[in-house]
Amino acid sequence: MEPLRTADPAKMADYRLLGRLGAGGMGVVYLARSSGGSLVALKVIQAEYAEDAGFRERFRREVDTARLITSPWVVPLVDADPDAVAPWLATEFVPGPSLGEAVAAHGPLPAASLRVLGTRLAEALRDIHAAGLVHRDVKPGNVLLALDGPRLIDFGIARAPEDTTLTATGVVVGTPGFLPPEQAEPGDGQRVGTAGDIFSLGCVLAYAATARPPFGTGAIDALLYRTVHDAPDLAGLPEELADVVTGCLEKDPGQRPGAEDLAEALTGTSPTGTSGAGAGEGEEDEGEGDEAAWLPEPLIRLIAERSAAGLALPGVDDTAIDPAGDGVEAADTVAAPSPTTPPGRPATRRRFLLLAAGAATLTAAGSLAAWAGLSDDGEEGDGSDAAASTPVYTIGLHADLTGDQKAVGRAQEKGLRLAVEQFNARKEKRFTLAVKTADDAGNPDRAVTAAKRLVADRSVVAVVGPTTDATAQAALATYDGALLPVLAVSPGASVLQVLGARSLLHARPLDTILPFYLSAYLRDTAKSRTVGIVDDRAADTYAQEISSTLSGILRDERRPAVPKVVSALRTDFGPTLDALLDGGADSVVFAGYHERAALLARELKDRDFPGARTAAQGVLDDRFLSAAGDAAEGWVIVAPAMDAATAPEAKVFAAAHRKRFGAAPEPYAAEAYDVARMTVRTLSGLPAGRRTRKELTTALRSATYKGITKNFAFDKEKGTLVIDGTGVYLWKVSGGRFTYQGAAPFQVAT
């Protein structure tokens, strides 16, 4: 949760506002306390929309719709005033995370949890449908997790099946990737009925079971196309749920089960009965009827912590208006000294809230203590004169140091340590630096533990890492809860941006940017006329982002392409290559990882394929060379990693690396070195009283830095790297090894 801003009111009707849960284009959602002491989520519409009679009528319809629904598994409407100057509605506050947040942080749910989740959501849909309504936006973000079961939220686009007021030609209503085929076709609102909600619930269950949407991610048009035409990817779904979920995902609405039948199929008992959800027959289901234990232990702890923090929220005095009108948060109330305030220091003048929502998670004894440990001058808040005179700041390294990507993690560690040692060797310096490592071995579960370890160290002011997309996705909520800046130099998934982490600085081009470089290379250097694109489902989201983006680029440029999706279960790439050749492909782009790239490489060699063979950074791995053998020869890789051992601009760095570590720098060492130096420079530029995690995050997002590997500048709101054509490089397999070719072309030469 974010603190209230000076422009926010202190009260709305009889509700005292405590903080911001979120904000969007239409309005703000606040955490508020009623006069009776209960917490609510209070949604307030912005003034410009409130003045629109049509919008106000739609909001009134949302309120009326919410009032029609009485289900224990739907978050109830508590109060509303659609006719107020600023229309608002209040719903019961659920302190648990959304399903999307829970899966991102803790991975897929076990089968027992999935059965309870599906049963209760099916019962919620049964009650919604019985009221004559269709939800039309069932997705992980609209499912909140509570100790006694899930809750469905958000009826902003819920309608009666015959109501098409939201639809128009070319308009798709709902969330691509979770909406049904009949809803994925723009302007076809008359076909959207209750069966559409069942399809969406099937998508939600598949996501909860596998941690990925069944129709992938990527461009919206690609998602809609796959939803209508492709079979869902259900690999990893528990066998006992496969038939039920498959039935929900039938393309024909008439073949899907009804909500009540679905609930019964998931439990083996009547959905209207009193038996516990998930309590089936036989000893293997013993204990599943205990609603309080329907979730894995980490999620139960998270919900309990947030519930306790909510109860501890203090009252907040009315917000005064800054008389100078400059918008500075000088109007915040002054709190009484608390046990966390260091002796001899004034109480903080901010409304820090203990309750975290969305991606932020603060606990009273854990992350909050880590945040409070950095005092106003950025030093460790132990009150000692020694700490004040010689402050020590730590840069954490969160990396895979022992797992599948340990080569990348260890390279980043060396780059970071070299930057820190060089700074500490300076005679004139205002503080000393230290390095602290946290190894997650490439495991998302261990990534959360690693992040908590770094957050808990009060001296850590920034983190370089994590190494992989999966570990970054798992750890970001923990870092964001402590507002600890995270500089990611190797993960590239665009989903990391979707999480909306305030502390993330994505210090490399996203995977969706790399296809622009691939396209330029193929057209300008390789002179390819027709590009064959292999989307390897074994690489899931990574492959889809590369392939769908490249397909879109070529389509926009009116260049012929032959895209082909390969099942994760297929190891014979012969039929795939036949399809590419039949389509006239004279070059191949493999969207996948090194293991299966080797299979395609051998097939291409056996066919004496003469054209360009290319891939993105997922193939820049020595294991590709050993697995493919001489079939790897000639492959070209586009990657956001420099060969600092041979690049002229990295000569000084490479020499220092060899002197310190006795070896040439590996890929991603220079990238970590760059972000470490940028972080230190930014930290040095802050006044002593502002060297805190939050201030450093803000300063880094506004910083510019010319590094060895690229020019660094970030979108201040999103934390994404501003793309200027630097930071992406070409590698080519020659003589059985990857040889550096220099900067990759971003545009076709004219």
XYZ file of C-alpha atoms in Angstrom:
750
model
C 0.000 0.000 0.000
C 1.083 3.579 -0.660
C 0.613 6.447 1.804
C -2.098 8.981 1.140
C -1.065 11.988 -0.901
C -1.664 15.561 0.165
C -4.389 15.913 -2.466
C -6.270 12.873 -1.127
C -9.179 13.489 1.234
C -8.955 12.226 4.800
C -12.562 10.988 4.761
C -15.169 9.841 2.271
C -18.705 9.813 3.683
C -18.363 7.928 6.993
C -15.089 6.249 6.053
C -11.639 7.382 7.164
C -9.034 6.799 4.440
C -5.829 5.023 5.523
C -3.852 4.633 2.325
C -3.909 3.857 -1.394
C -4.378 0.260 -2.522
C -4.086 1.148 -6.194
C -4.880 3.689 -8.875
C -5.862 3.517 -12.517
C -7.094 5.711 -15.312
C -10.630 5.827 -13.907
C -10.005 6.388 -10.219
C -8.326 5.385 -6.971
C -8.946 2.493 -4.590
C -8.281 3.317 -0.940
C -8.050 1.232 2.195
C -10.537 2.818 4.580
C -11.967 2.216 8.023
C -15.685 2.545 8.728
C -17.071 4.354 11.737
C -17.660 0.904 13.228
C -13.976 -0.009 12.833
C -14.137 -2.455 9.899
C -11.792 -2.197 6.915
C -13.134 -1.690 3.391
C -11.719 -1.221 -0.086
C -13.192 2.092 -1.244
C -13.199 2.857 -4.979
C -13.523 6.545 -5.921
C -14.073 7.728 -9.491
C -12.024 10.656 -10.789
C -13.824 13.955 -11.249
C -13.480 14.139 -15.034
C -15.248 10.808 -15.427
C -17.870 11.675 -12.820
C -18.888 14.632 -15.015
C -19.585 12.262 -17.925
C -23.261 11.282 -17.686
C -22.669 8.061 -19.606
C -19.796 6.998 -17.389
C -21.761 7.828 -14.233
C -24.603 5.650 -15.510
C -22.203 2.754 -16.117
C -20.842 3.162 -12.593
C -24.382 3.156 -11.205
C -24.989 -0.080 -13.118
C -21.849 -1.585 -11.535
C -23.216 -0.719 -8.090
C -26.639 -2.174 -8.917
C -25.005 -5.314 -10.269
C -22.927 -5.819 -7.115
C -26.041 -5.433 -4.968
C -27.757 -8.277 -6.813
C -25.156 -10.859 -5.827
C -25.261 -12.673 -2.495
C -22.606 -15.363 -2.414
C -20.139 -16.258 0.333
C -17.423 -16.458 -2.342
C -18.013 -13.008 -3.831
C -16.635 -9.939 -2.062
C -19.806 -8.159 -0.911
C -20.723 -4.556 -1.560
C -20.820 -2.699 1.771
C -21.880 0.782 0.742
C -21.971 3.079 -2.278
C -23.030 6.503 -3.507
C -23.094 6.638 -7.312
C -24.719 10.089 -7.174
C -22.017 11.771 -5.065
C -19.871 14.520 -6.599
C -17.107 11.902 -6.620
C -18.991 8.580 -7.025
C -17.710 5.779 -4.822
C -18.377 2.246 -3.704
C -17.018 0.263 -0.783
C -16.546 -3.490 -0.622
C -15.413 -5.733 2.199
C -11.621 -5.685 2.459
C -9.884 -9.038 1.974
C -6.312 -8.880 3.363
C -5.054 -11.807 1.297
C -3.148 -11.581 -2.002
C -4.692 -11.984 -5.402
C -4.289 -15.379 -7.030
C -1.959 -13.771 -9.564
C 0.293 -12.380 -6.837
C 0.262 -15.642 -4.871
C 1.265 -17.782 -7.842
C 3.927 -15.289 -8.927
C 5.473 -15.282 -5.452
C 5.016 -18.923 -4.387
C 4.442 -20.932 -7.552
C 1.607 -23.281 -8.565
C -0.994 -24.421 -6.044
C -1.179 -28.100 -5.048
C -4.063 -30.259 -6.241
C -6.002 -30.031 -2.953
C -5.884 -26.224 -3.080
C -6.910 -26.252 -6.726
C -10.005 -28.305 -5.919
C -11.104 -25.845 -3.234
C -10.306 -22.889 -5.471
C -12.282 -24.314 -8.385
C -15.207 -25.423 -6.267
C -15.675 -22.100 -4.518
C -15.281 -20.044 -7.678
C -17.745 -22.326 -9.463
C -20.187 -21.741 -6.604
C -19.616 -17.989 -6.918
C -20.382 -18.183 -10.641
C -23.453 -20.302 -9.915
C -24.807 -17.528 -7.692
C -23.864 -14.819 -10.204
C -25.555 -16.684 -13.029
C -28.616 -17.331 -10.867
C -28.937 -13.548 -10.503
C -29.153 -13.314 -14.295
C -25.616 -11.969 -14.754
C -22.364 -12.879 -16.493
C -19.105 -11.736 -14.847
C -17.089 -11.559 -18.121
C -13.693 -10.912 -16.501
C -12.767 -13.951 -14.391
C -8.964 -13.821 -14.116
C -6.231 -14.322 -11.459
C -6.180 -10.623 -10.587
C -9.905 -10.727 -9.774
C -9.570 -13.623 -7.323
C -8.504 -12.806 -3.761
C -7.327 -15.522 -1.374
C -8.679 -15.657 2.186
C -8.136 -18.205 4.942
C -11.595 -19.705 4.433
C -11.578 -19.708 0.634
C -11.242 -17.500 -2.450
C -13.301 -14.396 -3.229
C -14.305 -13.153 -6.675
C -14.209 -9.386 -7.181
C -14.822 -6.633 -9.773
C -18.190 -6.416 -11.493
C -17.316 -3.394 -13.596
C -18.139 -5.202 -16.845
C -20.595 -7.795 -15.527
C -23.850 -7.773 -17.487
C -26.936 -9.788 -18.282
C -26.211 -12.123 -21.224
C -28.470 -10.108 -23.534
C -26.863 -6.766 -22.560
C -24.326 -5.657 -25.194
C -23.907 -2.042 -24.097
C -20.158 -2.494 -23.643
C -19.531 -4.041 -27.028
C -18.889 -2.362 -30.312
C -17.310 -3.260 -33.615
C -13.611 -3.934 -33.089
C -13.867 -3.916 -29.271
C -12.864 -6.859 -27.078
C -14.232 -6.819 -23.517
C -12.305 -8.711 -20.852
C -8.707 -9.818 -20.335
C -6.972 -11.532 -23.299
C -5.571 -14.882 -22.264
C -8.475 -15.570 -19.885
C -11.534 -14.752 -21.963
C -13.463 -17.373 -24.004
C -13.231 -17.745 -27.791
C -16.683 -16.223 -28.288
C -15.589 -13.177 -26.287
C -12.223 -12.986 -28.066
C -13.872 -11.991 -31.322
C -14.348 -8.190 -31.282
C -17.876 -6.830 -31.114
C -19.523 -10.238 -30.788
C -21.057 -9.488 -27.396
C -24.398 -11.130 -28.166
C -22.738 -14.541 -28.071
C -21.239 -14.072 -24.592
C -23.180 -16.076 -22.014
C -22.620 -17.893 -18.756
C -20.508 -20.543 -20.504
C -17.916 -17.828 -21.140
C -17.319 -17.496 -17.393
C -16.757 -21.263 -17.188
C -14.086 -21.055 -19.900
C -12.389 -18.211 -18.015
C -12.500 -20.240 -14.799
C -10.808 -23.102 -16.654
C -8.040 -20.682 -17.681
C -7.704 -19.515 -14.076
C -7.397 -23.095 -12.778
C -4.811 -23.919 -15.450
C -2.828 -20.835 -14.453
C -3.039 -21.684 -10.755
C -1.831 -25.226 -11.482
C 1.052 -24.369 -13.832
C 1.933 -20.696 -13.124
C 1.327 -19.804 -16.766
C -1.752 -18.873 -18.810
C -2.961 -21.780 -20.986
C -2.784 -19.665 -24.147
C 0.540 -18.057 -23.337
C 1.455 -14.396 -23.168
C 2.559 -11.763 -25.627
C 0.845 -9.509 -28.129
C -2.917 -9.193 -27.696
C -3.706 -10.245 -31.257
C -1.618 -13.388 -30.810
C -3.404 -14.209 -27.539
C -6.809 -13.783 -29.140
C -5.814 -15.919 -32.129
C -4.518 -18.745 -29.925
C -7.633 -18.592 -27.752
C -9.878 -19.062 -30.777
C -7.789 -21.561 -32.758
C -5.156 -23.304 -30.614
C -5.406 -26.039 -28.006
C -4.530 -24.896 -24.469
C -1.152 -25.751 -22.981
C -2.051 -27.863 -19.928
C 1.319 -29.509 -19.332
C 1.847 -29.828 -15.574
C -1.859 -29.875 -14.696
C -2.579 -32.534 -12.011
C -3.993 -35.628 -13.671
C -7.088 -35.730 -11.454
C -8.107 -32.264 -12.663
C -7.233 -32.663 -16.341
C -10.680 -33.799 -17.533
C -12.517 -31.108 -15.575
C -10.313 -28.259 -16.808
C -10.317 -29.591 -20.372
C -14.118 -29.602 -20.283
C -14.135 -25.950 -19.194
C -11.872 -25.046 -22.117
C -14.014 -26.514 -24.884
C -14.189 -24.085 -27.819
C -17.909 -24.781 -28.225
C -19.788 -23.078 -25.352
C -22.452 -25.784 -25.469
C -19.895 -28.449 -24.545
C -18.818 -26.775 -21.292
C -20.296 -27.763 -17.920
C -22.583 -25.466 -15.969
C -21.307 -23.839 -12.792
C -23.175 -26.222 -10.479
C -22.066 -29.302 -12.419
C -18.502 -28.008 -12.325
C -18.571 -27.540 -8.555
C -19.904 -31.061 -8.114
C -17.274 -32.515 -10.442
C -14.502 -30.825 -8.480
C -15.664 -32.001 -5.054
C -17.513 -35.246 -5.627
C -20.222 -33.842 -3.322
C -23.182 -31.590 -3.842
C -22.011 -27.980 -4.221
C -24.935 -26.898 -2.076
C -24.084 -29.293 0.715
C -22.241 -28.565 3.924
C -19.245 -30.803 3.467
C -15.851 -29.132 3.208
C -14.619 -28.172 -0.217
C -12.279 -30.749 -1.626
C -13.449 -33.497 0.770
C -13.812 -36.418 -1.575
C -13.897 -40.132 -0.966
C -11.020 -42.164 0.369
C -8.181 -41.600 2.800
C -6.075 -39.580 0.363
C -8.498 -36.651 0.722
C -8.570 -36.753 4.513
C -8.350 -33.280 5.977
C -9.202 -31.393 2.796
C -12.464 -30.268 4.338
C -10.566 -27.994 6.709
C -11.102 -24.618 5.048
C -8.470 -22.922 7.209
C -5.816 -25.216 5.754
C -6.863 -25.124 2.125
C -3.767 -23.134 1.117
C -0.051 -23.984 1.392
C 1.628 -22.836 4.591
C 3.510 -19.836 3.070
C 0.240 -18.327 1.829
C -1.506 -18.956 5.142
C 1.313 -17.101 6.914
C 1.124 -14.242 4.419
C -2.628 -13.812 4.906
C -2.274 -14.019 8.687
C 0.473 -11.395 8.677
C -1.580 -9.030 6.554
C -4.642 -9.582 8.707
C -2.674 -8.813 11.857
C -1.149 -5.737 10.256
C -4.610 -4.534 9.267
C -5.819 -4.787 12.839
C -2.796 -2.784 13.957
C -3.487 0.152 11.635
C -3.847 3.353 13.659
C -6.378 6.087 13.080
C -5.150 8.913 10.871
C -5.747 12.592 11.497
C -7.371 14.726 8.828
C -5.005 15.754 6.056
C -4.068 19.407 6.146
C -3.486 21.280 2.913
C 0.011 22.589 2.279
C -0.404 26.383 2.527
C 2.319 26.901 -0.057
C 0.433 24.706 -2.485
C 3.621 23.052 -3.703
C 2.381 19.504 -3.212
C 5.168 18.590 -0.787
C 4.142 16.000 1.784
C 4.720 18.445 4.620
C 1.047 18.152 5.557
C 1.325 14.587 6.808
C 0.440 14.013 10.438
C 3.102 13.625 13.119
C 3.016 10.256 14.817
C 3.947 9.623 18.399
C 7.359 8.024 18.925
C 7.191 4.306 18.343
C 9.351 1.411 19.540
C 11.053 1.365 16.121
C 12.171 4.994 16.370
C 15.902 5.094 17.261
C 16.650 6.845 20.595
C 17.229 10.543 20.253
C 15.642 10.832 16.803
C 12.414 12.690 15.975
C 9.422 10.580 15.110
C 8.962 10.174 11.390
C 6.449 12.511 9.717
C 5.041 9.959 7.311
C 1.973 7.746 7.381
C 3.815 4.460 6.853
C 1.253 1.679 6.861
C 2.038 -1.790 8.102
C -0.414 -3.428 5.753
C 0.905 -4.269 2.303
C -1.343 -4.944 -0.665
C -0.806 -6.045 -4.274
C 2.873 -6.880 -4.714
C 4.020 -5.178 -1.474
C 4.383 -7.289 1.675
C 5.559 -5.768 4.947
C 5.468 -7.580 8.277
C 5.801 -5.936 11.659
C 8.818 -7.923 12.775
C 10.408 -8.720 9.419
C 10.461 -6.480 6.388
C 9.272 -3.417 8.296
C 12.182 -3.742 10.682
C 14.518 -4.018 7.708
C 13.080 -0.830 6.249
C 13.156 1.038 9.571
C 16.753 -0.060 10.134
C 17.977 2.478 7.585
C 17.859 5.723 9.490
C 17.265 9.169 8.070
C 20.899 9.547 7.021
C 20.954 6.191 5.266
C 23.227 4.598 7.847
C 22.501 1.642 10.035
C 20.235 2.934 12.770
C 22.143 1.625 15.775
C 22.741 5.082 17.215
C 26.515 4.619 17.506
C 28.978 7.390 16.696
C 31.138 4.909 14.792
C 28.311 4.045 12.437
C 27.599 7.731 11.875
C 31.217 8.594 11.076
C 32.011 5.630 8.822
C 28.824 4.481 7.181
C 28.890 1.145 5.381
C 26.423 0.461 2.580
C 25.949 -2.991 1.122
C 25.020 -3.925 -2.426
C 23.369 -7.317 -2.469
C 23.803 -9.906 -5.190
C 20.786 -12.144 -5.665
C 21.911 -14.834 -8.088
C 21.948 -18.432 -9.178
C 25.429 -19.420 -8.014
C 25.035 -23.201 -7.897
C 22.209 -24.089 -10.290
C 21.514 -24.298 -14.006
C 22.504 -20.682 -14.685
C 25.433 -20.523 -12.292
C 27.801 -19.309 -15.032
C 25.721 -16.148 -15.437
C 25.308 -15.682 -11.683
C 29.017 -16.071 -10.965
C 29.929 -13.676 -13.782
C 27.622 -11.076 -12.255
C 29.184 -11.613 -8.835
C 32.663 -10.922 -10.196
C 31.510 -7.782 -11.987
C 29.848 -6.484 -8.826
C 32.799 -7.285 -6.560
C 35.242 -5.594 -8.917
C 33.184 -2.387 -8.950
C 32.922 -2.367 -5.148
C 36.623 -3.059 -4.606
C 37.589 -0.275 -6.997
C 35.375 2.175 -5.105
C 36.756 1.126 -1.718
C 40.322 1.606 -3.016
C 39.671 5.315 -3.508
C 41.288 7.594 -0.953
C 38.533 10.188 -1.053
C 35.214 8.571 -0.252
C 32.336 9.404 2.059
C 31.362 5.813 2.834
C 32.516 2.234 2.407
C 30.848 -0.464 0.346
C 30.296 -4.156 1.023
C 28.873 -7.047 -0.985
C 26.424 -9.638 0.312
C 25.411 -12.628 -1.824
C 22.237 -14.697 -1.700
C 22.203 -17.875 -3.795
C 18.802 -19.183 -4.936
C 20.246 -21.953 -7.171
C 17.715 -20.929 -9.822
C 14.816 -22.126 -7.649
C 11.841 -19.705 -7.373
C 11.002 -20.931 -3.858
C 14.557 -20.305 -2.710
C 14.452 -16.937 -4.471
C 11.868 -15.689 -1.988
C 14.069 -16.801 0.912
C 17.108 -15.152 -0.675
C 15.212 -11.905 -1.143
C 14.020 -11.904 2.464
C 17.595 -12.426 3.627
C 18.821 -9.378 1.733
C 15.836 -7.267 2.775
C 16.449 -8.136 6.430
C 20.027 -6.804 6.279
C 19.582 -3.150 7.189
C 22.784 -2.114 5.425
C 21.666 -3.385 1.989
C 20.588 -0.387 -0.099
C 20.385 -2.034 -3.552
C 20.395 -5.489 -5.138
C 21.859 -6.696 -8.431
C 19.880 -9.664 -9.794
C 18.130 -12.079 -9.750
C 19.551 -14.207 -12.556
C 16.465 -15.711 -14.227
C 12.952 -14.671 -15.162
C 11.348 -17.192 -12.807
C 13.404 -16.238 -9.764
C 12.940 -12.526 -10.448
C 9.186 -12.982 -10.723
C 9.102 -14.868 -7.428
C 11.268 -12.384 -5.509
C 9.997 -9.006 -6.717
C 7.097 -8.767 -4.274
C 9.487 -9.145 -1.340
C 11.831 -6.451 -2.629
C 8.968 -4.166 -3.518
C 7.511 -4.492 -0.054
C 10.740 -3.031 1.346
C 11.199 -0.554 -1.532
C 14.673 -2.042 -2.041
C 15.916 -1.160 -5.560
C 16.585 -4.200 -7.747
C 18.726 -3.869 -10.880
C 18.036 -6.825 -13.176
C 20.684 -7.336 -15.856
C 19.812 -10.820 -17.181
C 16.019 -11.457 -16.803
C 14.090 -10.198 -19.823
C 10.448 -11.321 -19.526
C 7.917 -8.552 -20.027
C 5.749 -10.100 -17.279
C 8.175 -8.541 -14.792
C 6.859 -5.172 -15.914
C 3.252 -6.304 -15.604
C 3.833 -6.943 -11.893
C 4.190 -3.188 -11.438
C 7.090 -3.425 -8.973
C 8.120 0.062 -7.887
C 11.624 -1.043 -6.942
C 12.527 -2.778 -10.239
C 14.993 -1.217 -12.662
C 15.063 -3.417 -15.742
C 18.658 -2.770 -16.796
C 18.515 -4.631 -20.111
C 16.259 -4.565 -23.179
C 13.217 -6.782 -22.716
C 12.891 -10.020 -24.670
C 10.223 -8.334 -26.801
C 12.876 -5.839 -28.010
C 15.338 -8.472 -29.265
C 13.223 -9.435 -32.341
C 13.835 -5.944 -33.754
C 17.557 -6.743 -33.811
C 16.889 -10.203 -35.260
C 14.765 -8.694 -38.016
C 17.424 -6.110 -38.867
C 20.165 -8.757 -38.995
C 18.140 -11.141 -41.159
C 17.085 -8.490 -43.656
C 20.277 -6.430 -43.818
C 23.145 -8.839 -43.183
C 21.686 -12.244 -44.043
C 19.544 -10.860 -46.905
C 16.731 -13.241 -46.004
C 13.547 -12.982 -48.038
C 11.308 -15.383 -46.081
C 11.919 -16.008 -42.391
C 11.006 -19.320 -40.774
C 10.099 -18.919 -37.095
C 10.105 -21.878 -34.703
C 8.118 -21.234 -31.498
C 9.178 -23.968 -29.077
C 6.416 -24.509 -26.526
C 9.003 -26.052 -24.190
C 10.304 -22.510 -23.653
C 6.812 -21.251 -22.863
C 6.530 -17.463 -22.425
C 10.072 -16.699 -23.540
C 9.509 -18.414 -26.892
C 6.138 -16.779 -27.395
C 7.509 -13.308 -26.765
C 10.313 -13.781 -29.277
C 8.211 -15.478 -31.958
C 5.024 -13.422 -31.731
C 6.899 -10.110 -31.642
C 9.059 -11.076 -34.629
C 5.987 -12.245 -36.547
C 4.321 -8.912 -35.858
C 7.374 -6.936 -36.998
C 7.605 -8.855 -40.259
C 3.871 -8.576 -40.830
C 3.947 -4.813 -40.293
C 6.841 -4.536 -42.741
C 5.024 -6.751 -45.244
C 7.812 -9.324 -45.141
C 6.888 -12.988 -45.645
C 7.313 -15.310 -42.676
C 6.557 -18.967 -41.941
C 5.759 -19.376 -38.209
C 5.588 -22.866 -36.739
C 4.720 -23.908 -33.170
C 6.417 -27.058 -31.845
C 4.928 -29.055 -28.988
C 7.048 -29.388 -25.883
C 6.658 -33.159 -26.210
C 8.140 -33.321 -29.718
C 11.846 -34.134 -30.077
C 11.817 -34.744 -33.831
C 12.158 -31.397 -35.603
C 11.986 -32.982 -39.059
C 8.273 -32.216 -39.687
C 8.836 -28.665 -38.474
C 11.651 -28.135 -40.930
C 9.550 -29.677 -43.714
C 6.834 -27.101 -43.034
C 9.354 -24.238 -43.086
C 10.866 -25.375 -46.370
C 7.452 -25.918 -47.932
C 6.648 -22.321 -47.001
C 9.754 -21.040 -48.759
C 11.789 -20.129 -45.657
C 15.409 -19.287 -46.462
C 16.367 -18.497 -42.853
C 15.390 -19.859 -39.446
C 14.831 -18.154 -36.097
C 14.603 -20.503 -33.125
C 12.565 -19.109 -30.235
C 13.588 -21.389 -27.383
C 16.456 -22.522 -25.177
C 19.797 -24.175 -25.857
C 18.820 -27.829 -25.230
C 16.233 -28.049 -27.994
C 18.055 -25.605 -30.253
C 20.664 -28.354 -30.551
C 17.990 -30.765 -31.873
C 16.981 -28.295 -34.571
C 20.620 -27.530 -35.378
C 21.357 -31.194 -36.112
C 18.235 -31.455 -38.285
C 19.282 -28.373 -40.265
C 22.765 -29.793 -40.770
C 21.388 -33.149 -41.922
C 19.322 -31.293 -44.550
C 22.305 -29.130 -45.601
C 20.208 -26.036 -44.943
C 22.187 -23.127 -46.434
C 20.365 -20.175 -44.871
C 20.911 -18.131 -41.723
C 20.241 -19.855 -38.408
C 19.554 -17.445 -35.576
C 18.266 -17.255 -32.002
C 18.121 -14.933 -29.014
C 20.053 -15.131 -25.738
C 18.409 -18.393 -24.649
C 20.876 -20.212 -26.914
C 23.992 -18.307 -25.792
C 25.117 -21.187 -23.610
C 28.155 -23.449 -23.937
C 25.861 -26.440 -23.512
C 24.399 -25.655 -26.933
C 27.877 -26.032 -28.421
C 28.524 -29.387 -26.756
C 25.066 -30.792 -27.572
C 24.946 -29.618 -31.179
C 28.591 -30.321 -32.002
C 29.581 -29.233 -35.499
C 25.896 -28.561 -36.280
C 26.192 -25.392 -34.172
C 28.669 -23.895 -36.626
C 27.420 -20.668 -38.191
C 24.551 -19.993 -35.786
C 24.105 -16.309 -34.923
C 22.817 -15.234 -31.515
C 21.364 -11.847 -30.570
C 21.875 -11.223 -26.840
C 22.004 -8.353 -24.319
C 25.469 -9.479 -23.224
C 28.827 -8.073 -24.340
C 32.021 -10.063 -24.718
C 34.035 -7.760 -22.499
C 37.096 -9.950 -23.070
C 37.404 -8.756 -26.684
C 35.284 -5.597 -27.036
C 37.600 -2.576 -27.490
C 35.435 -0.372 -25.260
C 35.848 -2.857 -22.394
C 39.643 -3.090 -22.567
C 40.322 -1.453 -19.192
C 37.605 -3.459 -17.454
C 38.848 -6.729 -18.970
C 42.396 -6.064 -17.792
C 41.222 -5.306 -14.258
C 39.054 -8.452 -14.275
C 41.963 -10.636 -15.368
C 44.218 -9.133 -12.705
C 41.639 -9.634 -9.950
C 40.214 -13.041 -10.892
C 42.898 -14.558 -13.133
C 40.479 -15.057 -16.030
C 38.714 -13.155 -18.785
C 35.250 -11.800 -17.979
C 32.290 -13.972 -18.933
C 29.010 -12.645 -20.426
C 27.015 -10.474 -17.987
C 30.086 -9.605 -15.881
C 30.443 -6.185 -17.523
C 26.689 -5.597 -17.296
C 26.745 -6.182 -13.526
C 29.857 -3.993 -13.240
C 28.040 -1.190 -15.058
C 24.921 -1.197 -12.859
C 27.038 -1.442 -9.716
C 29.036 1.644 -10.712
C 25.856 3.478 -11.660
C 24.341 2.614 -8.278
C 27.406 3.806 -6.380
C 27.561 7.041 -8.330
C 23.867 7.683 -7.697
C 24.216 6.863 -4.000
C 27.196 9.222 -3.738
C 25.140 11.997 -5.272
C 22.468 11.818 -2.582
C 22.785 13.997 0.534
C 23.693 12.016 3.647
C 20.181 12.363 5.031
C 18.609 10.876 1.901
C 20.685 7.739 1.357
C 17.744 5.424 1.910
C 16.336 2.610 -0.187
C 13.338 4.619 -1.278
C 15.363 7.704 -2.204
C 17.905 5.582 -4.074
C 15.140 3.887 -6.083
C 13.749 7.262 -7.123
C 17.198 8.630 -7.948
C 18.144 5.580 -10.032
C 14.961 5.856 -12.088
C 15.945 9.434 -12.917
C 19.635 8.672 -13.493
C 21.517 8.536 -16.766
C 24.813 6.722 -17.046
C 27.127 5.888 -19.937
C 28.428 2.451 -19.154
C 30.723 0.052 -20.946
C 27.895 -2.090 -22.245
C 25.144 0.453 -22.899
C 23.719 3.860 -22.125
C 21.504 3.624 -19.048
C 18.326 5.664 -18.663
C 15.003 4.466 -17.297
C 11.325 5.174 -17.700
C 10.606 6.977 -14.418
C 7.195 5.325 -14.021
C 7.875 1.769 -15.195
C 11.587 1.338 -14.530
C 12.194 -0.056 -18.033
C 15.394 0.730 -19.906
C 15.050 3.510 -22.461
C 16.060 1.899 -25.746
C 18.580 3.856 -27.830
C 20.035 1.014 -29.889
C 22.849 0.173 -27.452
C 23.224 -2.883 -25.262
C 22.440 -5.738 -27.696
C 25.205 -7.719 -29.392
C 25.809 -10.356 -32.041
C 27.556 -13.641 -31.356
C 28.410 -16.254 -33.978
C 29.496 -19.858 -33.555
C 32.836 -20.231 -35.279
C 35.412 -22.933 -34.730
C 33.259 -24.586 -32.089
C 32.942 -21.532 -29.854
C 30.922 -18.342 -29.565
C 32.785 -15.472 -31.196
C 31.837 -11.868 -30.554
C 30.661 -9.842 -33.560
C 30.058 -6.485 -31.901
C 26.914 -4.395 -31.600
C 23.804 -5.837 -33.251
C 22.094 -3.684 -35.870
C 18.881 -2.104 -34.626
C 17.697 -0.809 -37.983
C 18.240 -1.856 -41.575
C 20.924 0.221 -43.242
C 19.651 2.477 -46.016
